[in-house]
């Protein structure tokens, strides 16, 4: 079984069940991309045309604010990433996607996924669940920044991103939590 089929099978088990034909149809539009650690998958100014699904490794989405990197999202094995504004509006992305480890990623062309979804209700449900999950995650993160203490934000991060919490650098985790690496160290040590 090739990598695309294995990952589609995991997606089917994890997000929404697809029958054999639907798995084959989805697999047929996917492209596998291998990335080296530090390689940029989507550059600032590119127009996003794909949803990304991590088969192996870890990605992070980030943007620049006042010359500093701010991490927006982590995606490890069997998790996805997408740049919503650029994908939906077909405008240049302000987000970048970087491989934090050597990674294997499946590119799901959005327009082809839509075409399949129009003909196959279970693929439409899967696409809806992927998009809803991304929107919910964005809202939860915004609410976390608004309402939670630094301790609560860090605890939430550990619950929601257990793999990234172990594998990402302190700098990337701190930028995700909107704090300095020094503040993160104090939170981890219980001194803040």
Rosetta silent file (secondary structure, phi, psi, omega in degrees, C-alpha in Angstrom):
SEQUENCE: XXXXXXXXXXXXXXXXXXXXXXXXXXXXXXXXXXXXXXXXXXXXXXXXXXXXXXXXXXXXXXXXXXXXXXXXXXXXXXXXXXXXXXXXXXXXXXXXXXXXXXXXXXXXXXXXXXXXXXXXXXXXXXXXXXXXXXXXXXXXXXXXXXXXXXXXXXXXXXXXXXXXXXXXXXXXXXXXXXXXXXXXXXXXXXXX
SCORE:     score description
SCORE:     0.000 S_00000001
   1 L     0.000  128.166 -179.310    0.000    0.000    0.000 S_00000001
   2 L   -74.963  169.400 -174.521    1.502    3.344   -0.988 S_00000001
   3 H   -60.076  -41.949 -179.565    1.850    6.241    1.451 S_00000001
   4 H   -60.165  -44.748  179.815   -1.177    8.142    0.088 S_00000001
   5 H   -64.051  -40.554  179.305   -3.448    5.118    0.552 S_00000001
   6 H   -62.759  -43.223 -177.578   -2.168    4.519    4.096 S_00000001
   7 H   -70.193  -40.073  176.952   -2.770    8.127    5.056 S_00000001
   8 H   -62.367  -37.757  176.963   -6.229    8.221    3.450 S_00000001
   9 H   -63.400  -41.654  177.366   -7.075    5.076    5.405 S_00000001
  10 H   -64.504  -41.639  178.298   -5.944    6.821    8.636 S_00000001
  11 H   -60.357  -42.130  179.506   -7.987    9.914    7.721 S_00000001
  12 H   -62.256  -39.186  179.240  -10.986    7.652    7.136 S_00000001
  13 H   -75.158  -35.336 -172.132  -10.532    6.040   10.565 S_00000001
  14 H   -85.515  -42.717 -172.426   -9.749    9.289   12.379 S_00000001
  15 L  -105.270  -50.296 -176.883  -12.121   11.862   10.850 S_00000001
  16 L  -162.351  130.093 -176.777  -14.894   10.245    8.835 S_00000001
  17 L   -66.164  133.685  175.069  -15.363    6.734    7.439 S_00000001
  18 L  -122.190  143.492  175.805  -14.933    6.322    3.695 S_00000001
  19 L   -78.245  176.457 -174.995  -15.587    3.162    1.738 S_00000001
  20 H   -57.573  -44.272 -178.675  -12.919    1.581   -0.451 S_00000001
  21 H   -63.128  -44.321 -179.700  -14.008    3.448   -3.616 S_00000001
  22 H   -65.128  -38.494  176.522  -14.033    6.824   -1.842 S_00000001
  23 H   -62.906  -41.820  178.711  -10.587    6.139   -0.375 S_00000001
  24 H   -64.788  -41.878  179.158   -9.284    5.296   -3.848 S_00000001
  25 H   -61.907  -46.166  179.629  -10.834    8.451   -5.338 S_00000001
  26 H   -64.964  -43.719  178.919   -9.295   10.659   -2.669 S_00000001
  27 H   -58.259  -34.425 -175.067   -5.931    8.909   -2.972 S_00000001
  28 H   -66.796  -21.306 -178.763   -5.968    9.489   -6.731 S_00000001
  29 H   -99.634   -4.424 -174.876   -5.815   13.290   -6.375 S_00000001
  30 E   -85.698  148.036  175.014   -3.127   13.410   -3.690 S_00000001
  31 E  -122.470  131.996  178.229    0.515   14.242   -4.228 S_00000001
  32 E   -90.107  134.991  178.047    3.186   13.150   -1.780 S_00000001
  33 E  -129.842  131.831  176.547    5.899   15.655   -0.945 S_00000001
  34 E  -101.868  130.867 -178.094    9.009   14.987    1.088 S_00000001
  35 E  -121.295  142.957  172.703   10.436   17.936    3.002 S_00000001
  36 L   -88.499  153.852  176.535   13.726   18.387    4.793 S_00000001
  37 L   -52.497  130.795  179.354   13.835   20.022    8.211 S_00000001
  38 L    90.089  -10.221 -179.545   13.636   23.796    7.739 S_00000001
  39 L   -73.622  141.104 -179.898   12.160   23.594    4.236 S_00000001
  40 E   -93.786  122.863  178.932    9.286   25.970    3.505 S_00000001
  41 E   -83.892  -43.141  177.812    6.204   24.290    2.021 S_00000001
  42 E  -128.888  123.639 -178.243    4.179   27.485    1.530 S_00000001
  43 L   -93.718  155.664  173.370    5.942   30.827    1.274 S_00000001
  44 L   -58.918  131.841 -179.749    4.602   34.224    2.207 S_00000001
  45 L    95.130  -16.796  174.576    2.954   35.633   -0.913 S_00000001
  46 L   -71.300  156.279  173.531    2.169   32.220   -2.432 S_00000001
  47 E  -100.417  122.105 -179.000   -1.447   31.397   -3.172 S_00000001
  48 L   -71.354  131.797  178.005   -2.551   28.268   -1.315 S_00000001
  49 L  -124.072   -4.771 -173.603   -4.142   25.669   -3.555 S_00000001
  50 E  -130.217  155.961  161.413   -3.877   22.633   -1.283 S_00000001
  51 E   -93.446  149.233 -177.751   -4.817   21.236    2.078 S_00000001
  52 E  -119.217  136.442  178.766   -1.812   19.559    3.711 S_00000001
  53 E  -128.432  126.694 -175.825   -1.865   16.324    5.688 S_00000001
  54 E   -85.212  121.791  174.108    1.181   15.127    7.616 S_00000001
  55 E   -89.933  -39.359 -179.432    2.097   11.491    7.145 S_00000001
  56 E  -150.835  140.987  177.230    5.401   11.751    8.980 S_00000001
  57 L   100.812 -157.203 -176.612    7.188   14.614   10.700 S_00000001
  58 L  -150.954  136.395  175.621    5.961   17.991   11.894 S_00000001
  59 E  -115.932  158.480  167.835    4.915   21.257   10.271 S_00000001
  60 E  -136.837  143.267  171.913    4.262   24.663   11.712 S_00000001
  61 E   -99.810  137.472  178.961    2.315   27.567   10.278 S_00000001
  62 E  -151.382  166.468  175.990    3.638   30.983   11.156 S_00000001
  63 E  -140.480  169.125  177.939    3.603   34.623   10.153 S_00000001
  64 E  -103.234  133.998  174.864    5.752   37.667   10.731 S_00000001
  65 E  -135.220  118.376 -179.188    4.638   40.467   13.021 S_00000001
  66 L    52.563   41.468  176.501    6.944   43.419   13.579 S_00000001
  67 L    80.385    0.031 -179.555    9.860   41.351   12.309 S_00000001
  68 E  -112.623  147.670  176.467    9.216   38.425   14.664 S_00000001
  69 E   -79.833  135.743  174.430    7.865   34.987   13.862 S_00000001
  70 E  -123.209  118.518 -179.642    4.538   34.060   15.453 S_00000001
  71 E   -79.275  128.304 -178.410    3.576   30.397   15.306 S_00000001
  72 E   -98.630  -32.983 -171.298   -0.079   29.894   14.489 S_00000001
  73 E  -161.307  147.022  170.613   -0.387   26.109   14.310 S_00000001
  74 E  -116.226  145.443  173.673    1.526   22.837   14.607 S_00000001
  75 E  -136.993  120.824  176.741    0.673   19.681   12.670 S_00000001
  76 L  -108.267 -168.795 -177.653    2.243   16.308   13.456 S_00000001
  77 L   -50.064  136.318  178.855    1.459   12.856   12.084 S_00000001
  78 L    62.099   32.541  173.956   -2.177   12.398   11.040 S_00000001
  79 L  -131.671  157.523 -176.971   -2.945   16.098   11.372 S_00000001
  80 E  -113.843  167.752  175.647   -3.628   18.713    8.752 S_00000001
  81 E  -144.977  145.263  174.666   -2.724   22.287    7.977 S_00000001
  82 L  -157.492  152.978  176.736   -4.257   24.865    5.685 S_00000001
  83 L  -104.646   95.843 -168.856   -4.121   28.602    5.105 S_00000001
  84 H   -56.383  -54.513 -176.121   -7.817   29.450    5.121 S_00000001
  85 H   -58.463  -49.015 -177.847   -7.785   32.998    3.713 S_00000001
  86 H   -64.930  -41.642 -178.310   -5.416   32.228    0.887 S_00000001
  87 H   -66.222  -47.780 -176.119   -7.135   28.938    0.025 S_00000001
  88 H   -75.524  -40.872 -174.629  -10.705   30.277    0.035 S_00000001
  89 H   -94.490   -9.036 -177.042  -10.045   33.731   -1.422 S_00000001
  90 L    53.113   48.130  176.425   -7.134   32.724   -3.682 S_00000001
  91 L  -113.909  158.126  177.849   -5.104   35.643   -2.377 S_00000001
  92 E   -56.347  138.599 -176.976   -1.404   35.706   -1.496 S_00000001
  93 L   -80.863  138.880  169.972   -0.787   34.066    1.860 S_00000001
  94 L   -92.470  -10.067  178.756    0.571   35.966    4.833 S_00000001
  95 L   -91.715  151.589  171.294    1.197   32.558    6.450 S_00000001
  96 E  -121.141  152.934  174.349    4.177   30.331    5.859 S_00000001
  97 E  -124.867  125.274 -175.214    4.345   26.590    6.427 S_00000001
  98 E  -123.712  142.400  172.718    7.681   25.112    7.486 S_00000001
  99 E   -81.423  120.604  177.084    8.834   21.556    8.130 S_00000001
 100 L   -86.633  -12.911  176.806   10.215   21.393   11.682 S_00000001
 101 L  -142.988  164.931  168.792   11.468   17.860   11.017 S_00000001
 102 L   -55.692  129.458 -169.808   12.115   15.792    7.917 S_00000001
 103 E  -139.321  153.120  169.085    8.515   15.239    6.835 S_00000001
 104 E  -116.464  124.059 -174.623    6.253   13.474    4.389 S_00000001
 105 E  -127.058  140.051  172.428    3.192   15.534    3.516 S_00000001
 106 E   -97.774  130.155  175.343    0.209   14.824    1.300 S_00000001
 107 E   -95.626  122.488  179.251   -1.016   17.722   -0.803 S_00000001
 108 E  -107.692  102.660 -178.834   -4.793   17.643   -1.282 S_00000001
 109 E   -63.169  119.874 -172.202   -5.700   19.980   -4.158 S_00000001
 110 H   -59.543  -47.409 -177.184   -8.694   21.902   -2.858 S_00000001
 111 H   -63.820  -38.323  177.513  -10.495   22.396   -6.188 S_00000001
 112 H   -69.785  -36.097  176.610  -10.195   18.707   -7.070 S_00000001
 113 H   -62.423  -42.962  178.043  -11.372   17.766   -3.570 S_00000001
 114 H   -60.051  -45.332 -179.822  -14.431   20.026   -4.091 S_00000001
 115 H   -59.895  -44.902  177.385  -15.180   18.334   -7.434 S_00000001
 116 H   -63.878  -40.987 -178.086  -15.044   14.889   -5.819 S_00000001
 117 H   -63.659  -30.968  178.811  -17.129   16.112   -2.885 S_00000001
 118 H   -68.801  -22.883 -178.191  -19.874   17.294   -5.241 S_00000001
 119 H  -102.791  -18.356 -173.477  -20.261   13.745   -6.553 S_00000001
 120 L  -132.037  103.989 -174.652  -19.606   11.742   -3.376 S_00000001
 121 H   -55.291  -35.992 -179.249  -21.468   12.726   -0.186 S_00000001
 122 H   -69.428  -32.540  174.679  -19.033   10.985    2.184 S_00000001
 123 H   -70.480  -33.997  175.377  -16.116   12.924    0.698 S_00000001
 124 H   -63.711  -41.721  178.500  -18.181   16.108    1.129 S_00000001
 125 H   -64.633  -42.628  177.814  -18.680   15.224    4.789 S_00000001
 126 H   -60.171  -48.380  179.431  -14.953   14.548    5.200 S_00000001
 127 H   -59.433  -43.748  178.452  -14.047   17.887    3.608 S_00000001
 128 H   -60.288  -41.748 -179.767  -16.581   19.657    5.817 S_00000001
 129 H   -66.382  -37.834  176.922  -15.115   18.024    8.925 S_00000001
 130 H   -62.873  -47.451 -178.013  -11.578   19.045    7.932 S_00000001
 131 H   -68.603  -41.771  177.240  -12.648   22.656    7.373 S_00000001
 132 H   -61.605  -43.040  179.472  -14.828   22.781   10.499 S_00000001
 133 H   -58.986  -41.488  179.193  -11.975   21.370   12.564 S_00000001
 134 H   -65.542  -43.307  179.790   -9.644   24.080   11.314 S_00000001
 135 H   -66.573  -41.588  178.104  -12.141   26.847   12.058 S_00000001
 136 H   -62.386  -44.217  179.492  -12.923   25.478   15.525 S_00000001
 137 H   -60.291  -42.183  178.992   -9.216   25.221   16.319 S_00000001
 138 H   -63.217  -42.197  179.890   -8.685   28.844   15.243 S_00000001
 139 H   -66.426  -42.651  179.156  -11.579   30.033   17.412 S_00000001
 140 H   -62.828  -38.437  178.957  -10.395   28.049   20.428 S_00000001
 141 H   -66.389  -44.460  178.585   -6.916   29.501   20.066 S_00000001
 142 H   -60.744  -42.754  178.228   -8.271   33.054   19.829 S_00000001
 143 H   -64.490  -38.515  178.111  -10.436   32.450   22.898 S_00000001
 144 H   -59.843  -46.673  178.908   -7.445   31.003   24.751 S_00000001
 145 H   -61.869  -37.124 -176.880   -5.421   34.152   24.072 S_00000001
 146 H   -74.034  -42.660 -164.412   -8.320   36.341   25.201 S_00000001
 147 H  -113.967  -16.996 -173.245   -9.462   34.575   28.342 S_00000001
 148 L   -99.997  151.910  174.726   -6.847   32.193   29.706 S_00000001
 149 L   -73.406  169.294  177.963   -3.863   32.806   31.922 S_00000001
 150 H   -61.440  -36.550  177.714   -0.392   31.877   30.669 S_00000001
 151 H   -64.506  -45.639  179.508   -0.553   28.698   32.774 S_00000001
 152 H   -63.627  -40.366  177.824   -3.914   27.717   31.298 S_00000001
 153 H   -61.946  -43.318  179.977   -2.671   28.415   27.765 S_00000001
 154 H   -65.847  -41.908  178.168    0.385   26.229   28.322 S_00000001
 155 H   -63.267  -41.175  177.006   -1.710   23.421   29.813 S_00000001
 156 H   -61.468  -45.017  179.255   -4.109   23.624   26.865 S_00000001
 157 H   -57.414  -45.011  179.838   -1.166   23.469   24.449 S_00000001
 158 H   -62.737  -37.044  178.596    0.146   20.329   26.157 S_00000001
 159 H   -71.388  -45.415 -172.935   -3.299   18.685   25.925 S_00000001
 160 H   -82.238  -26.723 -178.652   -4.046   19.688   22.343 S_00000001
 161 L  -129.961   59.358 -175.317   -0.537   19.277   20.899 S_00000001
 162 H   -59.688  -37.788  179.320    1.136   16.565   23.005 S_00000001
 163 H   -69.517  -45.827  179.212    3.547   15.594   20.214 S_00000001
 164 H   -63.759  -34.810  179.253    4.486   19.183   19.378 S_00000001
 165 H   -61.176  -30.766  179.833    4.920   19.916   23.094 S_00000001
 166 H   -88.763  -27.859 -168.383    7.636   17.250   23.174 S_00000001
 167 H  -108.880  -24.738 -177.467    9.217   17.878   19.771 S_00000001
 168 L   -79.675  157.140  178.932    8.992   21.608   18.955 S_00000001
 169 L   -72.844  157.717  176.971   11.615   24.096   20.092 S_00000001
 170 H   -57.841  -40.650 -179.413   11.047   26.352   23.089 S_00000001
 171 H   -61.935  -43.499 -179.286   11.133   29.363   20.753 S_00000001
 172 H   -68.648  -40.677  178.203    8.370   27.972   18.522 S_00000001
 173 H   -65.052  -43.954  179.287    6.192   26.955   21.474 S_00000001
 174 H   -60.452  -42.764 -179.250    6.691   30.350   23.121 S_00000001
 175 H   -66.971  -32.734  175.774    5.736   32.173   19.915 S_00000001
 176 H   -64.719  -39.657 -177.025    2.600   30.009   19.655 S_00000001
 177 L   -86.112    1.563 -179.181    1.663   30.936   23.235 S_00000001
 178 L    58.815   48.713  175.409    2.482   34.633   22.631 S_00000001
 179 L  -142.986  168.431  177.474    5.181   34.781   25.252 S_00000001
 180 L   -80.092  158.745  175.172    8.942   34.997   25.343 S_00000001
 181 H   -57.882  -34.738  178.904   11.049   31.846   25.718 S_00000001
 182 H   -65.393  -42.195  177.780   12.084   33.136   29.154 S_00000001
 183 H   -64.431  -40.823  177.953    8.450   33.476   30.231 S_00000001
 184 H   -60.879  -41.849  178.241    7.714   29.984   28.957 S_00000001
 185 H   -60.612  -39.902  178.953   10.626   28.634   31.007 S_00000001
 186 H   -68.241  -39.275  177.364    9.200   30.328   34.104 S_00000001
 187 H   -62.336  -45.125  179.912    5.714   28.903   33.398 S_00000001
 188 H   -61.884  -36.192 -178.347    7.205   25.424   33.000 S_00000001
 189 H   -84.430   -2.957  179.498    9.105   25.826   36.263 S_00000001
 190 L    75.754   20.299 -177.510    5.979   27.102   38.059 S_00000001
 191 L  -100.440    1.404  179.880    7.587   30.476   38.791 S_00000001
 192 L  -127.068    0.000    0.000    5.159   32.619   36.824 S_00000001
